[in-house]
mmCIF file of C-alpha atoms in Angstrom:
data_model
loop_
_atom_site.group_PDB
_atom_site.id
_atom_site.type_symbol
_atom_site.label_atom_id
_atom_site.label_comp_id
_atom_site.label_asym_id
_atom_site.label_seq_id
_atom_site.Cartn_x
_atom_site.Cartn_y
_atom_site.Cartn_z
ATOM 1 C CA MET A 1222 58.451 155.322 -80.038
ATOM 2 C CA SER A 1223 57.053 152.530 -82.275
ATOM 3 C CA ASP A 1224 58.225 151.423 -85.789
ATOM 4 C CA GLY A 1225 58.372 153.915 -88.506
ATOM 5 C CA THR A 1226 60.636 156.714 -89.370
ATOM 6 C CA PRO A 1227 60.498 159.911 -87.269
ATOM 7 C CA ALA A 1228 58.879 161.670 -90.333
ATOM 8 C CA ASP A 1229 56.235 158.978 -90.545
ATOM 9 C CA LEU A 1230 55.539 159.159 -86.831
ATOM 10 C CA PHE A 1231 55.298 162.935 -86.828
ATOM 11 C CA PHE A 1232 52.808 162.894 -89.791
ATOM 12 C CA ASP A 1233 50.759 160.326 -88.034
ATOM 13 C CA ALA A 1234 50.670 162.427 -84.817
ATOM 14 C CA ALA A 1235 49.750 165.622 -86.727
ATOM 15 C CA ILE A 1236 47.097 163.856 -88.745
ATOM 16 C CA GLY A 1237 45.725 162.329 -85.560
ATOM 17 C CA LEU A 1238 45.495 165.749 -83.841
ATOM 18 C CA LEU A 1239 43.836 167.198 -86.965
ATOM 19 C CA GLN A 1240 41.209 164.456 -86.984
ATOM 20 C CA ARG A 1241 40.540 165.063 -83.290
ATOM 21 C CA VAL A 1242 39.968 168.769 -83.866
ATOM 22 C CA ARG A 1243 37.832 168.151 -86.869
ATOM 23 C CA ASP A 1244 35.636 165.765 -84.914
ATOM 24 C CA GLU A 1245 35.668 167.410 -81.466
ATOM 25 C CA GLU A 1246 35.647 171.051 -82.347
ATOM 26 C CA ALA A 1247 33.173 171.106 -85.099
ATOM 27 C CA ASP A 1248 30.556 172.990 -82.923
ATOM 28 C CA ALA A 1249 33.192 175.551 -81.799
ATOM 29 C CA ILE A 1250 34.455 176.037 -85.314
ATOM 30 C CA THR A 1251 30.825 176.847 -86.335
ATOM 31 C CA ALA A 1252 30.379 179.109 -83.448
ATOM 32 C CA ALA A 1253 33.638 181.014 -84.071
ATOM 33 C CA ALA A 1254 32.737 181.450 -87.745
ATOM 34 C CA THR A 1255 29.372 182.651 -86.938
ATOM 35 C CA LEU A 1256 30.749 185.248 -84.569
ATOM 36 C CA LEU A 1257 33.273 186.401 -87.313
ATOM 37 C CA ALA A 1258 30.547 186.445 -89.885
ATOM 38 C CA ASP A 1259 28.264 188.547 -87.474
ATOM 39 C CA THR A 1260 31.096 190.961 -86.887
ATOM 40 C CA VAL A 1261 31.710 191.483 -90.627
ATOM 41 C CA ALA A 1262 27.991 191.903 -91.389
ATOM 42 C CA ALA A 1263 27.635 194.444 -88.616
ATOM 43 C CA GLY A 1264 30.568 196.481 -89.861
ATOM 44 C CA GLY A 1265 33.069 195.540 -87.163
ATOM 45 C CA ARG A 1266 36.731 194.754 -87.582
ATOM 46 C CA LEU A 1267 38.662 191.639 -87.101
ATOM 47 C CA PHE A 1268 41.965 191.177 -85.298
ATOM 48 C CA ALA A 1269 44.349 188.269 -84.520
ATOM 49 C CA PHE A 1270 47.005 188.213 -81.814
ATOM 50 C CA GLY A 1271 49.540 185.660 -80.820
ATOM 51 C CA ALA A 1272 52.945 185.969 -79.013
ATOM 52 C CA GLY A 1273 56.045 184.088 -79.857
ATOM 53 C CA HIS A 1274 55.230 180.901 -81.983
ATOM 54 C CA SER A 1275 51.657 181.440 -81.367
ATOM 55 C CA SER A 1276 52.091 184.582 -83.540
ATOM 56 C CA LEU A 1277 52.694 182.311 -86.571
ATOM 57 C CA ALA A 1278 49.115 181.235 -86.684
ATOM 58 C CA ALA A 1279 47.974 184.852 -86.336
ATOM 59 C CA GLN A 1280 50.203 185.917 -89.156
ATOM 60 C CA ASP A 1281 48.892 183.049 -91.337
ATOM 61 C CA VAL A 1282 45.371 184.640 -91.519
ATOM 62 C CA VAL A 1283 46.526 188.251 -92.240
ATOM 63 C CA TYR A 1284 46.832 189.549 -95.750
ATOM 64 C CA ARG A 1285 47.033 186.308 -97.665
ATOM 65 C CA ALA A 1286 45.668 184.802 -100.767
ATOM 66 C CA GLY A 1287 42.456 182.968 -100.152
ATOM 67 C CA GLY A 1288 41.890 184.786 -96.758
ATOM 68 C CA LEU A 1289 39.592 187.337 -95.318
ATOM 69 C CA ALA A 1290 40.969 190.808 -96.102
ATOM 70 C CA LEU A 1291 39.498 192.115 -92.933
ATOM 71 C CA MET A 1292 41.767 190.109 -90.573
ATOM 72 C CA ASN A 1293 44.251 192.462 -89.107
ATOM 73 C CA LEU A 1294 47.282 191.668 -86.994
ATOM 74 C CA LEU A 1295 47.277 193.097 -83.526
ATOM 75 C CA ALA A 1296 51.094 193.485 -82.987
ATOM 76 C CA ALA A 1297 53.206 194.603 -80.092
ATOM 77 C CA PRO A 1298 57.066 195.056 -80.151
ATOM 78 C CA GLY A 1299 58.960 191.960 -78.980
ATOM 79 C CA LEU A 1300 55.927 189.741 -79.127
ATOM 80 C CA VAL A 1301 55.252 188.864 -82.809
ATOM 81 C CA GLY A 1302 57.708 186.136 -83.712
ATOM 82 C CA VAL A 1303 61.218 185.317 -82.509
ATOM 83 C CA ASP A 1304 62.907 188.376 -84.135
ATOM 84 C CA VAL A 1305 63.328 190.159 -80.828
ATOM 85 C CA MET A 1306 66.874 189.762 -79.389
ATOM 86 C CA PRO A 1307 67.443 187.933 -77.196
ATOM 87 C CA ALA A 1308 64.579 185.582 -78.256
ATOM 88 C CA THR A 1309 64.006 184.703 -74.549
ATOM 89 C CA LEU A 1310 62.858 188.273 -73.917
ATOM 90 C CA GLY A 1311 59.573 187.508 -75.742
ATOM 91 C CA SER A 1312 58.855 184.740 -73.167
ATOM 92 C CA ARG A 1313 59.453 187.225 -70.347
ATOM 93 C CA LEU A 1314 57.222 189.888 -71.832
ATOM 94 C CA GLU A 1315 54.345 187.479 -71.996
ATOM 95 C CA ARG A 1316 54.341 187.466 -68.184
ATOM 96 C CA VAL A 1317 54.341 191.217 -67.643
ATOM 97 C CA ASP A 1318 51.130 192.574 -66.071
ATOM 98 C CA GLY A 1319 49.794 195.681 -67.822
ATOM 99 C CA LEU A 1320 51.380 195.045 -71.133
ATOM 100 C CA ALA A 1321 48.200 193.770 -72.897
ATOM 101 C CA THR A 1322 46.272 196.660 -71.636
ATOM 102 C CA ALA A 1323 48.910 199.175 -73.001
ATOM 103 C CA VAL A 1324 48.784 197.236 -76.431
ATOM 104 C CA LEU A 1325 44.954 197.607 -76.639
ATOM 105 C CA ASP A 1326 45.047 201.205 -75.418
ATOM 106 C CA THR A 1327 47.142 202.129 -78.588
ATOM 107 C CA SER A 1328 45.368 199.843 -80.916
ATOM 108 C CA PRO A 1329 42.273 200.440 -83.189
ATOM 109 C CA LEU A 1330 40.281 197.780 -81.315
ATOM 110 C CA ARG A 1331 36.907 199.035 -80.229
ATOM 111 C CA ALA A 1332 33.428 197.902 -79.331
ATOM 112 C CA GLY A 1333 31.804 195.628 -81.935
ATOM 113 C CA ASP A 1334 35.093 194.128 -83.107
ATOM 114 C CA THR A 1335 36.258 190.521 -82.612
ATOM 115 C CA LEU A 1336 39.713 189.647 -81.569
ATOM 116 C CA VAL A 1337 41.255 186.207 -81.990
ATOM 117 C CA ILE A 1338 43.858 185.406 -79.300
ATOM 118 C CA ILE A 1339 46.185 182.487 -79.883
ATOM 119 C CA SER A 1340 48.120 181.116 -76.835
ATOM 120 C CA LEU A 1341 49.014 177.491 -76.574
ATOM 121 C CA SER A 1342 49.123 177.371 -72.859
ATOM 122 C CA GLY A 1343 46.802 180.284 -72.088
ATOM 123 C CA ARG A 1344 48.341 180.665 -68.709
ATOM 124 C CA ASN A 1345 50.543 183.731 -69.065
ATOM 125 C CA ALA A 1346 49.433 187.291 -67.980
ATOM 126 C CA LEU A 1347 49.495 188.652 -71.547
ATOM 127 C CA PRO A 1348 46.766 186.548 -73.121
ATOM 128 C CA VAL A 1349 44.572 186.426 -70.069
ATOM 129 C CA GLU A 1350 44.759 190.250 -69.607
ATOM 130 C CA MET A 1351 44.260 190.862 -73.290
ATOM 131 C CA ALA A 1352 41.130 188.748 -73.502
ATOM 132 C CA ALA A 1353 39.603 190.204 -70.365
ATOM 133 C CA SER A 1354 40.536 193.786 -71.314
ATOM 134 C CA ALA A 1355 39.177 193.363 -74.871
ATOM 135 C CA ARG A 1356 35.823 192.256 -73.489
ATOM 136 C CA THR A 1357 35.504 195.122 -71.160
ATOM 137 C CA ARG A 1358 35.854 197.333 -74.275
ATOM 138 C CA GLY A 1359 32.956 195.626 -75.902
ATOM 139 C CA ALA A 1360 34.854 193.372 -78.284
ATOM 140 C CA LYS A 1361 34.199 189.727 -78.619
ATOM 141 C CA VAL A 1362 37.100 187.261 -78.098
ATOM 142 C CA ILE A 1363 37.755 183.921 -79.770
ATOM 143 C CA GLY A 1364 40.538 182.017 -77.868
ATOM 144 C CA VAL A 1365 42.616 179.270 -79.563
ATOM 145 C CA THR A 1366 44.382 177.327 -76.837
ATOM 146 C CA SER A 1367 45.160 173.911 -75.487
ATOM 147 C CA VAL A 1368 42.477 173.472 -72.681
ATOM 148 C CA ALA A 1369 44.753 170.684 -71.157
ATOM 149 C CA TYR A 1370 47.176 173.287 -69.782
ATOM 150 C CA ALA A 1371 44.454 174.788 -67.597
ATOM 151 C CA ALA A 1372 44.066 171.387 -65.911
ATOM 152 C CA GLN A 1373 47.628 170.638 -65.453
ATOM 153 C CA THR A 1374 49.588 173.904 -65.007
ATOM 154 C CA THR A 1375 49.264 176.932 -62.822
ATOM 155 C CA SER A 1376 48.086 180.264 -64.069
ATOM 156 C CA ARG A 1377 50.554 182.968 -64.226
ATOM 157 C CA HIS A 1378 47.934 185.749 -64.053
ATOM 158 C CA SER A 1379 47.084 187.297 -60.747
ATOM 159 C CA SER A 1380 43.468 186.221 -61.138
ATOM 160 C CA GLY A 1381 44.391 182.564 -61.364
ATOM 161 C CA THR A 1382 42.475 182.280 -64.647
ATOM 162 C CA TYR A 1383 43.437 181.171 -68.088
ATOM 163 C CA LEU A 1384 42.711 182.510 -71.589
ATOM 164 C CA LYS A 1385 39.824 180.015 -71.934
ATOM 165 C CA ASP A 1386 38.046 181.754 -68.991
ATOM 166 C CA HIS A 1387 37.675 184.996 -70.751
ATOM 167 C CA CYS A 1388 36.508 183.990 -74.294
ATOM 168 C CA ASP A 1389 33.122 184.091 -76.050
ATOM 169 C CA VAL A 1390 34.182 181.048 -78.027
ATOM 170 C CA VAL A 1391 37.071 178.647 -77.167
ATOM 171 C CA LEU A 1392 38.900 176.489 -79.832
ATOM 172 C CA ASP A 1393 40.735 173.663 -78.174
ATOM 173 C CA SER A 1394 43.821 172.654 -80.246
ATOM 174 C CA LYS A 1395 44.226 169.423 -78.211
ATOM 175 C CA ILE A 1396 47.935 169.851 -78.048
ATOM 176 C CA ALA A 1397 49.455 167.947 -75.113
ATOM 177 C CA ILE A 1398 51.426 169.711 -72.428
ATOM 178 C CA GLY A 1399 54.890 170.467 -73.634
ATOM 179 C CA ASP A 1400 54.048 170.578 -77.354
ATOM 180 C CA ALA A 1401 56.195 167.624 -78.417
ATOM 181 C CA GLU A 1402 54.829 164.637 -80.197
ATOM 182 C CA LEU A 1403 57.670 162.182 -80.313
ATOM 183 C CA THR A 1404 60.148 160.537 -77.955
ATOM 184 C CA LEU A 1405 63.131 158.368 -78.673
ATOM 185 C CA ASP A 1406 65.302 156.302 -76.408
ATOM 186 C CA THR A 1407 68.449 157.895 -77.724
ATOM 187 C CA ILE A 1408 67.120 161.505 -77.393
ATOM 188 C CA PRO A 1409 66.776 162.875 -73.724
ATOM 189 C CA ALA A 1410 63.859 165.254 -74.383
ATOM 190 C CA PRO A 1411 60.570 164.814 -76.267
ATOM 191 C CA PHE A 1412 60.638 166.544 -79.641
ATOM 192 C CA ALA A 1413 58.628 167.455 -82.819
ATOM 193 C CA PRO A 1414 55.971 170.073 -81.979
ATOM 194 C CA ALA A 1415 52.695 170.141 -83.733
ATOM 195 C CA SER A 1416 50.892 173.201 -82.361
ATOM 196 C CA THR A 1417 51.636 175.395 -85.418
ATOM 197 C CA VAL A 1418 50.286 172.891 -87.865
ATOM 198 C CA VAL A 1419 47.186 172.175 -85.884
ATOM 199 C CA THR A 1420 46.374 175.784 -84.820
ATOM 200 C CA SER A 1421 46.880 177.141 -88.391
ATOM 201 C CA ALA A 1422 44.605 174.505 -89.772
ATOM 202 C CA LEU A 1423 41.967 175.135 -87.078
ATOM 203 C CA LEU A 1424 41.910 178.735 -87.840
ATOM 204 C CA GLN A 1425 41.751 178.247 -91.675
ATOM 205 C CA ALA A 1426 38.794 175.854 -91.050
ATOM 206 C CA VAL A 1427 37.121 178.758 -89.079
ATOM 207 C CA LEU A 1428 37.738 181.302 -91.902
ATOM 208 C CA ALA A 1429 36.545 178.915 -94.610
ATOM 209 C CA THR A 1430 33.312 178.489 -92.609
ATOM 210 C CA THR A 1431 33.082 182.171 -92.113
ATOM 211 C CA ALA A 1432 33.321 182.901 -95.891
ATOM 212 C CA ALA A 1433 30.644 180.275 -96.568
ATOM 213 C CA THR A 1434 28.381 181.654 -93.849
ATOM 214 C CA LEU A 1435 28.657 185.153 -95.261
ATOM 215 C CA ALA A 1436 27.774 183.985 -98.678
ATOM 216 C CA ASP A 1437 24.843 182.016 -97.395
ATOM 217 C CA ARG A 1438 23.597 185.350 -96.041
ATOM 218 C CA GLY A 1439 23.995 187.061 -99.406
ATOM 219 C CA ILE A 1440 27.142 188.981 -98.367
ATOM 220 C CA GLU A 1441 30.191 188.625 -100.614
ATOM 221 C CA PRO A 1442 33.083 187.546 -98.525
ATOM 222 C CA PRO A 1443 35.859 190.083 -98.645
ATOM 223 C CA LEU A 1444 38.475 187.699 -99.867
ATOM 224 C CA LEU A 1445 41.954 188.267 -101.239
ATOM 225 C CA ARG A 1446 43.451 186.690 -104.349
ATOM 226 C CA SER A 1447 47.084 185.938 -104.967
ATOM 227 C CA GLY A 1448 49.129 188.687 -106.429
ATOM 228 C CA ASN A 1449 50.833 186.058 -108.480
ATOM 229 C CA VAL A 1450 47.931 185.350 -110.697
ATOM 230 C CA ASP A 1451 46.705 187.582 -113.533
ATOM 231 C CA GLY A 1452 44.114 190.067 -112.254
ATOM 232 C CA GLY A 1453 45.003 189.437 -108.571
ATOM 233 C CA HIS A 1454 46.302 192.905 -107.804
ATOM 234 C CA GLU A 1455 43.328 194.540 -109.419
ATOM 235 C CA TRP A 1456 40.950 192.268 -107.512
ATOM 236 C CA ASN A 1457 42.734 193.142 -104.187
ATOM 237 C CA ALA A 1458 42.708 196.846 -104.931
ATOM 238 C CA ARG A 1459 39.005 196.723 -105.191
ATOM 239 C CA VAL A 1460 38.602 194.935 -101.926
ATOM 240 C CA PHE A 1461 41.146 197.366 -100.185
ATOM 241 C CA GLU A 1462 39.155 200.370 -101.414
ATOM 242 C CA GLU A 1463 35.735 198.985 -100.441
ATOM 243 C CA TYR A 1464 36.973 198.064 -96.931
ATOM 244 C CA ARG A 1465 39.640 200.646 -96.468
ATOM 245 C CA ASP A 1466 38.206 201.813 -93.059
ATOM 246 C CA ARG A 1467 38.437 198.227 -91.651
ATOM 247 C CA ILE A 1468 41.862 197.152 -93.023
ATOM 248 C CA PHE A 1469 44.760 198.558 -90.942
ATOM 249 C CA TYR A 1470 47.729 196.894 -92.636
ATOM 250 C CA GLN A 1471 47.230 199.148 -95.572
ATOM 251 C CA HIS A 1472 47.962 202.366 -93.580
#
């Protein structure tokens, strides 16, 4: 590790990744935003899914100030976050065949909807099966993953494929294998993961573009305002009422 504090070096690494994503994924960001805008305009619903720490980026785009009100979290027990005990169970569940299909069978997802699936490695059975199954149901899939994993790891799905192979649009987070940006002679393992920072920024860039795309088409983007500013709750109540059949976290 070169000169500079660990904090400085982490910020440099994260900023470098964000610059790469901005420059190299511009077309994919536009394509993903267009797909989301098309879905909204056609009356479809939006869902986001991630397991383990990938769920953090999914939760970041659901029910938040400045975000699209129509983005719903597709949740499954033991998969959203690290609140399951033991936490290692979540990692095991990602490798279980059939689980993704069971989740979709009991979810509101239907033809005409769009599902954002976030998986850093994209190699486990869960995200691969979920993407493939969602598409067979007539839904569109946006995958957020590190494409590098597909070149340097083995798929854990029986098909030998990865999340990226079952998507209408792929957003590459550029995160290196292992998700650790720093090394130090006095520390035996690489450390300082940046996937959450980069993936969340990537998705917020997509949603910002989606809102602008809808506005360009003459459609008011269904955005939420902060409940901590005057008038915020009233604004959100109007949006919830107008789109109540497409917002599932209200039920």
